[in-house]
XYZ file of C-alpha atoms in Angstrom:
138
model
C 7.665 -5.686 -4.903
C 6.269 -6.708 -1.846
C 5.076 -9.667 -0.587
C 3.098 -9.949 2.199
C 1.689 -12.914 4.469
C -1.638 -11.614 6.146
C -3.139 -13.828 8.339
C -6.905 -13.686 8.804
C -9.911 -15.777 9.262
C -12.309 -16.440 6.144
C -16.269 -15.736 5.857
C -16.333 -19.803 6.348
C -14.094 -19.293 9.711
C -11.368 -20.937 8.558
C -7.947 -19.742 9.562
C -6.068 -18.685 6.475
C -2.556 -17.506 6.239
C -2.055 -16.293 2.101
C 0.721 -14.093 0.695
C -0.398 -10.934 -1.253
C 1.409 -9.156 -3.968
C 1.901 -5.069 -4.286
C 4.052 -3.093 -6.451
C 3.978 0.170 -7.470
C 6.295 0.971 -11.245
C 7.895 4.075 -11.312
C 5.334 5.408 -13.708
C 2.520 4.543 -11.625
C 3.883 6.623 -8.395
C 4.743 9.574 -11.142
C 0.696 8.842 -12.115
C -0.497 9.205 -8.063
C 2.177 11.981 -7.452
C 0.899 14.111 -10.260
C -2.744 13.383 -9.553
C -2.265 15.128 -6.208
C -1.938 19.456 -5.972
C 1.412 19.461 -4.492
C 2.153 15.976 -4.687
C 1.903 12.651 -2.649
C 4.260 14.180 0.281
C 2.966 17.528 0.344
C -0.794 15.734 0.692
C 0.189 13.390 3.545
C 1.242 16.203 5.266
C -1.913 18.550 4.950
C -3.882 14.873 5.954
C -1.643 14.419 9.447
C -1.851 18.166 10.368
C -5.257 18.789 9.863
C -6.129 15.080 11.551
C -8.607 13.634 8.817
C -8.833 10.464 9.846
C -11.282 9.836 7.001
C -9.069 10.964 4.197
C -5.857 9.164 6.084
C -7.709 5.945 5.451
C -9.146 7.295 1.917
C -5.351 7.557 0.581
C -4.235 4.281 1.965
C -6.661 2.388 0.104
C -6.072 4.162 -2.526
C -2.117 2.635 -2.172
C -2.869 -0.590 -1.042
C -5.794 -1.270 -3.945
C -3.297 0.652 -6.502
C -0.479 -1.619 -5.531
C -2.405 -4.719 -5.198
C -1.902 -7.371 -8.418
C -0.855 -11.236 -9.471
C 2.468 -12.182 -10.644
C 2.130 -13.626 -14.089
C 3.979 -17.375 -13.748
C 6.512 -16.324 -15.855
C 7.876 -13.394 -13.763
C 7.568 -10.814 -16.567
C 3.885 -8.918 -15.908
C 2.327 -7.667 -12.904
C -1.058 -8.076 -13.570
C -3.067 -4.934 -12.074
C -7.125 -4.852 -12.787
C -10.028 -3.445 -10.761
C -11.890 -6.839 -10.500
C -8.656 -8.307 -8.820
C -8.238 -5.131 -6.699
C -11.968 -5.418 -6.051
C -11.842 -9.332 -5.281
C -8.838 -8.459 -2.387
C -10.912 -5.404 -0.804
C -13.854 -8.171 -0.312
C -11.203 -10.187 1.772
C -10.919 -10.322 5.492
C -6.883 -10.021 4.515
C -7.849 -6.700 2.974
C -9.853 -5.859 6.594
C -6.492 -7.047 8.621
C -3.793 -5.222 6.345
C -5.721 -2.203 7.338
C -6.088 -2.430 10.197
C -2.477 -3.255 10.499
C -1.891 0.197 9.752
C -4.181 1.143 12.684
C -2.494 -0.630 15.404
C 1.090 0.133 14.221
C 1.795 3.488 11.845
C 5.519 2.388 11.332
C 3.471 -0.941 9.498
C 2.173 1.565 7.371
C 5.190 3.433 6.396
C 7.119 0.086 5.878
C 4.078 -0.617 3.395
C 4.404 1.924 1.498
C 8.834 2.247 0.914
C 8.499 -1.979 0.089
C 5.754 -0.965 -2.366
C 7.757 1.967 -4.362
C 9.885 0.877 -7.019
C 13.728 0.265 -6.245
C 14.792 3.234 -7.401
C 12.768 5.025 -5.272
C 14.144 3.602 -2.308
C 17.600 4.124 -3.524
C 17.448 7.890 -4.329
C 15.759 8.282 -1.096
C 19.057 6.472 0.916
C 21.158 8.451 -1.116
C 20.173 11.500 -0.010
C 19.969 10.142 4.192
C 15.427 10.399 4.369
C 13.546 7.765 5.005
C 11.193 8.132 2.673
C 7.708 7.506 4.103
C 8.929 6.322 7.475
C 10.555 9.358 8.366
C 7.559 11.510 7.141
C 4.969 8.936 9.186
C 7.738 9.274 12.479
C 7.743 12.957 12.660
């Protein structure tokens, strides 16, 4: 799980500094990856060579808004919904995460391996990639 502090200024212009929530569960990334012809990898790929800047962005909202939920007080559910994913989007925070990505790709591919579920990361040390970085680096 990742928790993230975006700082950003509200439609009042107030200065606002929250933290956001995103997870992905294991079955959710097996969801995305077989959703995709070739899976997740194999699509980032085809987006970076052929340059679509317009599908680029496309699939990271897709992450971030798939990722994005509450922590229930007790620790035990992560709550996931399209009216909270919805309420974020409308968020200056929302506007700033992405362009985060923008500014800084390495952002973006730290995003995405604090997002994936531990043993993710794990089997992907194991075997010496970086997961996402090294695929965003190359």
């Amino acid at each position: 799980m990742l928790a993230k502090k975006i700082k950003y200024t509200d439609y009042n212009g107030n200065e606002r500094e929250e933290t956001f929530y995103f997870n992905m569960k294991s079955s959710e990334l097996m969801d995305l990856e077989l959703s995709e012809q070739g899976g997740i990898l194999q699509t980032l790929n085809k987006i970076v060579e052929t340059k679509d800047g317009p599908k680029l962005l496309e699939y990271f909202k897709k992450i971030i808004l798939g990722s994005y939920g509450e922590k229930s007080p007790d620790g035990r559910r992560f709550i996931k919904s399209p009216e909270l994913s919805k309420a974020f989007e409308e968020t200056e925070a929302y506007s700033e995460l992405v362009m985060s990505f923008y500014r800084d790709p390495k952002t973006a591919a730290d995003f995405v391996n604090a997002i994936m579920p531990a043993t993710i990361q794990e089997k992907a040390s194991e075997i010496g990639k970086d997961n996402i970085t090294e695929f965003v680096n190359k």
